[in-house]
PDB file of C-alpha atoms in Angstrom:
ATOM      1  CA  MET A 284     -35.170  18.219 -10.957  1.00 37.00           C
ATOM      2  CA  PRO A 285     -37.541  17.110  -8.157  1.00 43.00           C
ATOM      3  CA  GLN A 286     -39.819  19.785  -6.786  1.00 41.00           C
ATOM      4  CA  GLN A 287     -38.342  19.701  -3.270  1.00 45.00           C
ATOM      5  CA  GLU A 288     -34.817  20.278  -4.585  1.00 46.00           C
ATOM      6  CA  THR A 289     -35.969  23.317  -6.561  1.00 42.00           C
ATOM      7  CA  ALA A 290     -37.624  24.715  -3.463  1.00 43.00           C
ATOM      8  CA  PHE A 291     -34.536  23.938  -1.370  1.00 51.00           C
ATOM      9  CA  MET A 292     -32.322  26.032  -3.606  1.00 50.00           C
ATOM     10  CA  THR A 293     -34.381  28.841  -5.024  1.00 45.00           C
ATOM     11  CA  THR A 294     -37.166  29.984  -2.690  1.00 48.00           C
ATOM     12  CA  SER A 295     -37.053  32.003   0.518  1.00 66.00           C
ATOM     13  CA  THR A 296     -39.824  29.811   1.975  1.00 79.00           C
ATOM     14  CA  PRO A 297     -38.874  26.219   1.085  1.00 83.00           C
ATOM     15  CA  SER A 298     -41.453  23.477   1.145  1.00 91.00           C
ATOM     16  CA  LEU A 299     -41.933  21.271   4.171  1.00 94.00           C
ATOM     17  CA  GLU A 300     -40.319  18.389   2.264  1.00 94.00           C
ATOM     18  CA  ALA A 301     -37.269  20.511   1.509  1.00 93.00           C
ATOM     19  CA  ARG A 302     -36.964  21.652   5.120  1.00 93.00           C
ATOM     20  CA  ILE A 303     -37.150  18.082   6.401  1.00 96.00           C
ATOM     21  CA  ASP A 304     -34.590  17.008   3.810  1.00 96.00           C
ATOM     22  CA  ARG A 305     -32.260  19.773   4.977  1.00 96.00           C
ATOM     23  CA  LEU A 306     -32.605  18.762   8.634  1.00 97.00           C
ATOM     24  CA  GLU A 307     -31.981  15.107   7.839  1.00 97.00           C
ATOM     25  CA  SER A 308     -28.983  16.059   5.702  1.00 98.00           C
ATOM     26  CA  LEU A 309     -27.549  18.242   8.468  1.00 98.00           C
ATOM     27  CA  ASP A 310     -27.806  15.365  10.928  1.00 97.00           C
ATOM     28  CA  ALA A 311     -26.203  12.908   8.507  1.00 98.00           C
ATOM     29  CA  ILE A 312     -23.336  15.293   7.759  1.00 98.00           C
ATOM     30  CA  ARG A 313     -22.759  16.054  11.453  1.00 97.00           C
ATOM     31  CA  GLN A 314     -22.301  12.362  12.113  1.00 97.00           C
ATOM     32  CA  LEU A 315     -19.591  11.960   9.476  1.00 98.00           C
ATOM     33  CA  PRO A 316     -16.735  13.505  11.541  1.00 98.00           C
ATOM     34  CA  ALA A 317     -17.776  11.545  14.643  1.00 97.00           C
ATOM     35  CA  LYS A 318     -17.879   8.303  12.657  1.00 97.00           C
ATOM     36  CA  TYR A 319     -14.516   9.158  11.090  1.00 97.00           C
ATOM     37  CA  ALA A 320     -12.947   9.745  14.516  1.00 97.00           C
ATOM     38  CA  LEU A 321     -14.328   6.492  15.950  1.00 97.00           C
ATOM     39  CA  ALA A 322     -13.305   4.394  12.960  1.00 96.00           C
ATOM     40  CA  LEU A 323      -9.829   5.944  12.859  1.00 95.00           C
ATOM     41  CA  ASP A 324      -9.185   5.554  16.600  1.00 96.00           C
ATOM     42  CA  MET A 325     -10.435   1.945  16.551  1.00 96.00           C
ATOM     43  CA  ARG A 326      -8.349   1.285  13.410  1.00 95.00           C
ATOM     44  CA  ASP A 327     -11.379  -0.001  11.491  1.00 95.00           C
ATOM     45  CA  MET A 328     -10.092   0.930   8.076  1.00 95.00           C
ATOM     46  CA  ASP A 329     -13.078  -0.472   6.187  1.00 96.00           C
ATOM     47  CA  ALA A 330     -15.488   1.601   8.288  1.00 96.00           C
ATOM     48  CA  MET A 331     -13.348   4.689   7.814  1.00 96.00           C
ATOM     49  CA  VAL A 332     -13.059   4.477   4.018  1.00 96.00           C
ATOM     50  CA  SER A 333     -16.789   3.755   3.729  1.00 97.00           C
ATOM     51  CA  LEU A 334     -17.339   7.390   4.703  1.00 98.00           C
ATOM     52  CA  PHE A 335     -15.900   8.438   1.328  1.00 97.00           C
ATOM     53  CA  PRO A 336     -17.326   7.877  -2.182  1.00 97.00           C
ATOM     54  CA  ALA A 337     -16.254   4.765  -4.062  1.00 96.00           C
ATOM     55  CA  ASP A 338     -14.150   6.915  -6.418  1.00 95.00           C
ATOM     56  CA  VAL A 339     -12.416   8.932  -3.680  1.00 95.00           C
ATOM     57  CA  ARG A 340      -9.200  10.579  -4.856  1.00 92.00           C
ATOM     58  CA  VAL A 341      -6.039   9.418  -3.055  1.00 91.00           C
ATOM     59  CA  GLY A 342      -3.047  11.597  -3.844  1.00 85.00           C
ATOM     60  CA  LYS A 343      -2.260  12.513  -7.438  1.00 86.00           C
ATOM     61  CA  ASP A 344      -2.258   9.087  -9.033  1.00 88.00           C
ATOM     62  CA  ALA A 345      -4.654   6.827  -7.143  1.00 91.00           C
ATOM     63  CA  SER A 346      -8.363   6.630  -6.378  1.00 93.00           C
ATOM     64  CA  GLY A 347     -10.862   4.342  -4.730  1.00 95.00           C
ATOM     65  CA  ARG A 348     -11.561   3.096  -1.231  1.00 96.00           C
ATOM     66  CA  GLN A 349      -9.001   0.310  -1.416  1.00 96.00           C
ATOM     67  CA  ALA A 350      -6.255   2.810  -2.255  1.00 95.00           C
ATOM     68  CA  LEU A 351      -7.384   5.040   0.615  1.00 95.00           C
ATOM     69  CA  ARG A 352      -7.459   2.065   2.993  1.00 95.00           C
ATOM     70  CA  ALA A 353      -3.895   1.092   2.054  1.00 94.00           C
ATOM     71  CA  TYR A 354      -2.695   4.686   2.525  1.00 92.00           C
ATOM     72  CA  MET A 355      -4.346   5.027   5.924  1.00 91.00           C
ATOM     73  CA  ASP A 356      -3.111   1.607   7.037  1.00 92.00           C
ATOM     74  CA  ARG A 357       0.489   2.661   6.355  1.00 90.00           C
ATOM     75  CA  THR A 358       0.058   6.054   7.963  1.00 87.00           C
ATOM     76  CA  LEU A 359      -1.529   4.826  11.184  1.00 88.00           C
ATOM     77  CA  ARG A 360       1.091   2.177  11.927  1.00 85.00           C
ATOM     78  CA  SER A 361       3.887   4.691  12.423  1.00 77.00           C
ATOM     79  CA  PRO A 362       4.532   6.749  14.454  1.00 79.00           C
ATOM     80  CA  PHE A 363       1.211   6.276  16.263  1.00 84.00           C
ATOM     81  CA  THR A 364       0.544   3.564  18.835  1.00 88.00           C
ATOM     82  CA  GLY A 365      -2.909   4.907  19.644  1.00 92.00           C
ATOM     83  CA  THR A 366      -5.034   8.000  18.982  1.00 95.00           C
ATOM     84  CA  SER A 367      -8.123   9.738  20.312  1.00 96.00           C
ATOM     85  CA  HIS A 368      -9.988  12.397  18.307  1.00 97.00           C
ATOM     86  CA  HIS A 369     -12.430  14.749  20.039  1.00 97.00           C
ATOM     87  CA  ILE A 370     -14.843  16.519  17.684  1.00 97.00           C
ATOM     88  CA  GLY A 371     -15.738  20.155  18.375  1.00 96.00           C
ATOM     89  CA  GLY A 372     -17.845  22.805  16.662  1.00 95.00           C
ATOM     90  CA  HIS A 373     -19.180  22.021  13.194  1.00 97.00           C
ATOM     91  CA  VAL A 374     -20.391  24.652  10.704  1.00 98.00           C
ATOM     92  CA  ILE A 375     -22.222  23.232   7.668  1.00 98.00           C
ATOM     93  CA  GLU A 376     -23.472  25.098   4.606  1.00 97.00           C
ATOM     94  CA  PHE A 377     -25.201  23.770   1.502  1.00 97.00           C
ATOM     95  CA  ASP A 378     -24.222  24.498  -2.083  1.00 96.00           C
ATOM     96  CA  ASP A 379     -27.273  22.595  -3.348  1.00 96.00           C
ATOM     97  CA  PRO A 380     -29.333  19.678  -1.970  1.00 96.00           C
ATOM     98  CA  ASP A 381     -26.580  17.142  -2.733  1.00 98.00           C
ATOM     99  CA  HIS A 382     -23.412  19.162  -2.037  1.00 98.00           C
ATOM    100  CA  ALA A 383     -22.263  20.924   1.107  1.00 98.00           C
ATOM    101  CA  HIS A 384     -19.120  22.192   2.789  1.00 98.00           C
ATOM    102  CA  GLY A 385     -18.106  22.840   6.351  1.00 98.00           C
ATOM    103  CA  ILE A 386     -15.542  23.496   9.055  1.00 98.00           C
ATOM    104  CA  VAL A 387     -15.166  21.142  12.013  1.00 98.00           C
ATOM    105  CA  TYR A 388     -12.780  21.462  14.962  1.00 97.00           C
ATOM    106  CA  SER A 389     -10.829  18.467  16.275  1.00 98.00           C
ATOM    107  CA  LYS A 390      -8.671  18.093  19.392  1.00 97.00           C
ATOM    108  CA  ASN A 391      -6.497  15.006  19.117  1.00 97.00           C
ATOM    109  CA  GLU A 392      -4.222  12.922  21.319  1.00 97.00           C
ATOM    110  CA  HIS A 393      -1.535  10.542  20.057  1.00 96.00           C
ATOM    111  CA  GLU A 394       0.625   7.972  21.782  1.00 94.00           C
ATOM    112  CA  THR A 395       3.870   7.947  19.836  1.00 91.00           C
ATOM    113  CA  GLY A 396       6.915   6.216  21.241  1.00 87.00           C
ATOM    114  CA  ASP A 397       7.661   7.625  24.684  1.00 89.00           C
ATOM    115  CA  GLU A 398       5.813  10.904  24.065  1.00 92.00           C
ATOM    116  CA  TRP A 399       2.132  11.893  24.254  1.00 95.00           C
ATOM    117  CA  VAL A 400       1.408  14.359  21.473  1.00 96.00           C
ATOM    118  CA  ILE A 401      -1.632  16.616  21.664  1.00 97.00           C
ATOM    119  CA  MET A 402      -2.924  18.490  18.619  1.00 97.00           C
ATOM    120  CA  GLN A 403      -5.427  21.232  17.828  1.00 97.00           C
ATOM    121  CA  MET A 404      -6.716  21.471  14.278  1.00 97.00           C
ATOM    122  CA  MET A 405      -9.734  21.991  12.063  1.00 97.00           C
ATOM    123  CA  TYR A 406     -10.916  20.265   8.914  1.00 97.00           C
ATOM    124  CA  SER A 407     -12.184  22.111   5.874  1.00 97.00           C
ATOM    125  CA  ASP A 408     -14.609  19.574   4.423  1.00 98.00           C
ATOM    126  CA  ASP A 409     -16.626  19.062   1.263  1.00 98.00           C
ATOM    127  CA  TYR A 410     -19.600  16.714   1.400  1.00 98.00           C
ATOM    128  CA  VAL A 411     -21.558  14.963  -1.351  1.00 98.00           C
ATOM    129  CA  ARG A 412     -24.746  12.913  -1.372  1.00 98.00           C
ATOM    130  CA  GLN A 413     -24.776   9.866  -3.624  1.00 97.00           C
ATOM    131  CA  ASP A 414     -27.617   7.347  -3.824  1.00 96.00           C
ATOM    132  CA  GLY A 415     -29.239   8.906  -0.779  1.00 96.00           C
ATOM    133  CA  ARG A 416     -26.152   8.782   1.465  1.00 97.00           C
ATOM    134  CA  TRP A 417     -23.831  11.607   2.499  1.00 98.00           C
ATOM    135  CA  TYR A 418     -20.048  11.170   2.195  1.00 98.00           C
ATOM    136  CA  PHE A 419     -16.889  13.172   2.625  1.00 98.00           C
ATOM    137  CA  ALA A 420     -15.918  14.379  -0.839  1.00 97.00           C
ATOM    138  CA  ARG A 421     -12.712  15.942   0.518  1.00 95.00           C
ATOM    139  CA  ARG A 422     -11.037  16.664   3.866  1.00 95.00           C
ATOM    140  CA  LEU A 423      -8.386  19.366   4.183  1.00 95.00           C
ATOM    141  CA  PRO A 424      -6.677  19.299   7.615  1.00 95.00           C
ATOM    142  CA  LEU A 425      -5.511  22.669   8.961  1.00 97.00           C
ATOM    143  CA  TYR A 426      -3.210  22.362  11.984  1.00 96.00           C
ATOM    144  CA  TRP A 427      -2.494  24.863  14.754  1.00 97.00           C
ATOM    145  CA  TYR A 428      -0.120  22.885  16.965  1.00 97.00           C
ATOM    146  CA  ALA A 429       1.169  19.423  17.777  1.00 96.00           C
ATOM    147  CA  THR A 430       3.427  18.924  20.776  1.00 96.00           C
ATOM    148  CA  ASP A 431       4.230  16.665  23.693  1.00 96.00           C
ATOM    149  CA  LEU A 432       1.669  17.026  26.464  1.00 94.00           C
ATOM    150  CA  ASN A 433       4.342  18.374  28.828  1.00 94.00           C
ATOM    151  CA  LYS A 434       5.777  20.906  26.366  1.00 95.00           C
ATOM    152  CA  PRO A 435       3.351  23.779  25.610  1.00 95.00           C
ATOM    153  CA  PRO A 436       3.915  25.017  22.023  1.00 96.00           C
ATOM    154  CA  ILE A 437       4.696  28.629  22.893  1.00 96.00           C
ATOM    155  CA  GLY A 438       6.101  30.702  20.021  1.00 95.00           C
ATOM    156  CA  ASP A 439       6.416  30.030  16.312  1.00 95.00           C
ATOM    157  CA  ARG A 440       6.482  26.714  14.435  1.00 96.00           C
ATOM    158  CA  LYS A 441       3.964  24.979  16.660  1.00 96.00           C
ATOM    159  CA  MET A 442       3.878  21.668  14.754  1.00 96.00           C
ATOM    160  CA  ARG A 443       6.404  19.777  16.884  1.00 95.00           C
ATOM    161  CA  TRP A 444       6.242  16.065  16.201  1.00 92.00           C
ATOM    162  CA  PRO A 445       8.952  13.987  17.905  1.00 89.00           C
ATOM    163  CA  ASP A 446      12.157  13.631  15.899  1.00 88.00           C
ATOM    164  CA  THR A 447      11.025  16.055  13.186  1.00 90.00           C
ATOM    165  CA  GLU A 448      11.829  19.642  12.318  1.00 94.00           C
ATOM    166  CA  TRP A 449       9.365  22.116  13.829  1.00 96.00           C
ATOM    167  CA  VAL A 450       7.137  23.778  11.214  1.00 95.00           C
ATOM    168  CA  GLU A 451       4.277  26.255  11.058  1.00 94.00           C
ATOM    169  CA  GLY A 452       0.727  24.967  10.705  1.00 94.00           C
ATOM    170  CA  ASN A 453      -2.079  26.323   8.532  1.00 94.00           C
ATOM    171  CA  PHE A 454      -4.770  26.753  11.178  1.00 95.00           C
ATOM    172  CA  HIS A 455      -5.462  30.435  10.457  1.00 95.00           C
ATOM    173  CA  LYS A 456      -4.610  30.643   6.772  1.00 94.00           C
ATOM    174  CA  LEU A 457      -8.050  29.880   5.350  1.00 95.00           C
ATOM    175  CA  PHE A 458      -9.473  33.025   6.936  1.00 96.00           C
ATOM    176  CA  PRO A 459      -7.706  36.408   6.406  1.00 95.00           C
ATOM    177  CA  SER A 460      -9.269  37.993   9.501  1.00 95.00           C
ATOM    178  CA  PHE A 461      -6.620  36.589  11.868  1.00 95.00           C
ATOM    179  CA  ALA A 462      -3.713  38.287  10.089  1.00 94.00           C
ATOM    180  CA  GLU A 463      -5.770  41.460   9.625  1.00 93.00           C
ATOM    181  CA  PHE A 464      -6.613  41.592  13.337  1.00 94.00           C
ATOM    182  CA  TRP A 465      -2.950  41.534  14.362  1.00 94.00           C
ATOM    183  CA  SER A 466      -1.869  43.929  11.628  1.00 95.00           C
ATOM    184  CA  ARG A 467      -3.722  46.829  13.290  1.00 93.00           C
ATOM    185  CA  GLU A 468      -3.387  48.276  16.787  1.00 93.00           C
ATOM    186  CA  GLY A 469      -7.080  48.438  17.638  1.00 94.00           C
ATOM    187  CA  ASP A 470     -10.592  48.500  16.248  1.00 94.00           C
ATOM    188  CA  SER A 471     -10.690  49.812  12.691  1.00 90.00           C
ATOM    189  CA  GLY A 472     -13.638  52.110  13.357  1.00 93.00           C
ATOM    190  CA  ALA A 473     -15.299  50.992  10.121  1.00 93.00           C
ATOM    191  CA  PRO A 474     -19.042  50.290  10.043  1.00 96.00           C
ATOM    192  CA  VAL A 475     -19.991  46.766  11.089  1.00 95.00           C
ATOM    193  CA  ALA A 476     -20.651  44.590   8.042  1.00 93.00           C
ATOM    194  CA  GLU A 477     -24.105  43.175   7.393  1.00 95.00           C
ATOM    195  CA  PRO A 478     -24.675  39.574   8.534  1.00 95.00           C
ATOM    196  CA  ALA A 479     -23.580  36.993   6.000  1.00 96.00           C
ATOM    197  CA  PRO A 480     -26.278  35.639   3.674  1.00 94.00           C
ATOM    198  CA  LEU A 481     -27.774  32.231   4.383  1.00 90.00           C
ATOM    199  CA  GLU A 482     -25.338  29.433   3.478  1.00 93.00           C
ATOM    200  CA  LYS A 483     -22.563  32.028   2.938  1.00 96.00           C
ATOM    201  CA  PHE A 484     -21.096  32.449   6.440  1.00 96.00           C
ATOM    202  CA  LEU A 485     -17.881  30.550   5.663  1.00 96.00           C
ATOM    203  CA  GLU A 486     -17.554  32.078   2.202  1.00 95.00           C
ATOM    204  CA  THR A 487     -17.975  35.554   3.702  1.00 96.00           C
ATOM    205  CA  MET A 488     -15.334  34.864   6.346  1.00 96.00           C
ATOM    206  CA  ARG A 489     -12.905  33.551   3.728  1.00 96.00           C
ATOM    207  CA  ARG A 490     -13.351  36.639   1.531  1.00 93.00           C
ATOM    208  CA  GLY A 491     -11.987  34.844  -1.513  1.00 92.00           C
ATOM    209  CA  GLN A 492      -9.019  33.332   0.308  1.00 91.00           C
ATOM    210  CA  SER A 493      -7.817  30.179  -1.432  1.00 90.00           C
ATOM    211  CA  ALA A 494      -7.012  27.032   0.509  1.00 90.00           C
ATOM    212  CA  PRO A 495      -3.378  26.758   1.638  1.00 88.00           C
ATOM    213  CA  LYS A 496      -1.093  23.986   0.507  1.00 82.00           C
ATOM    214  CA  VAL A 497      -1.037  21.372   3.242  1.00 79.00           C
ATOM    215  CA  LYS A 498       1.180  18.389   3.842  1.00 69.00           C
ATOM    216  CA  VAL A 499      -1.529  15.951   4.852  1.00 61.00           C
ATOM    217  CA  ARG A 500      -1.156  13.703   7.881  1.00 54.00           C
ATOM    218  CA  ALA A 501      -3.635  10.962   8.749  1.00 49.00           C
ATOM    219  CA  ASP A 502      -5.504  12.956  11.388  1.00 56.00           C
TER     220      ASP A 502
END
């Protein structure tokens, strides 16, 4: 293993090379969601699938960029006429120099038939570096709401696509704190926990919570 990778992972004072590598990796990873949004909204399917490894998994039985391109091509022709994805906060943590994970917010708009559907969601991402380039290894979309612009999604079952049954999203299910907060009447009075270790903020917030099962849309 190269010296800078060892320093990156195992020492409290990483080498200058390792620190520069981390900064460059953070910048490359931060650009992935923005590139994804631009490619998706402009319907450049080749650009979009190039953000994933050549052996990207597509469903249970397919893999590869061509399979992903065909899937996205079908998905984005109906019911969407046009889309716009607005990238929000992005938390990135490294597992090792070539693997990372993160959470990124996305606020989306969709023209679909005679309705304008707005959506709030987040992605739970895994990232991998291959041959010096960072890619999405996996994207798990977690939705809060989707509804016509003129119909605020007050109440339960906030995923309200036109001509479909309303369902509940998975926006809060990756992190148990939301349900815990509303299960009590006020502050618990317990001591405040110590800050999460470096690269463990998301893991600490999840507290062992497994990822929910999600019916994936193209967003």
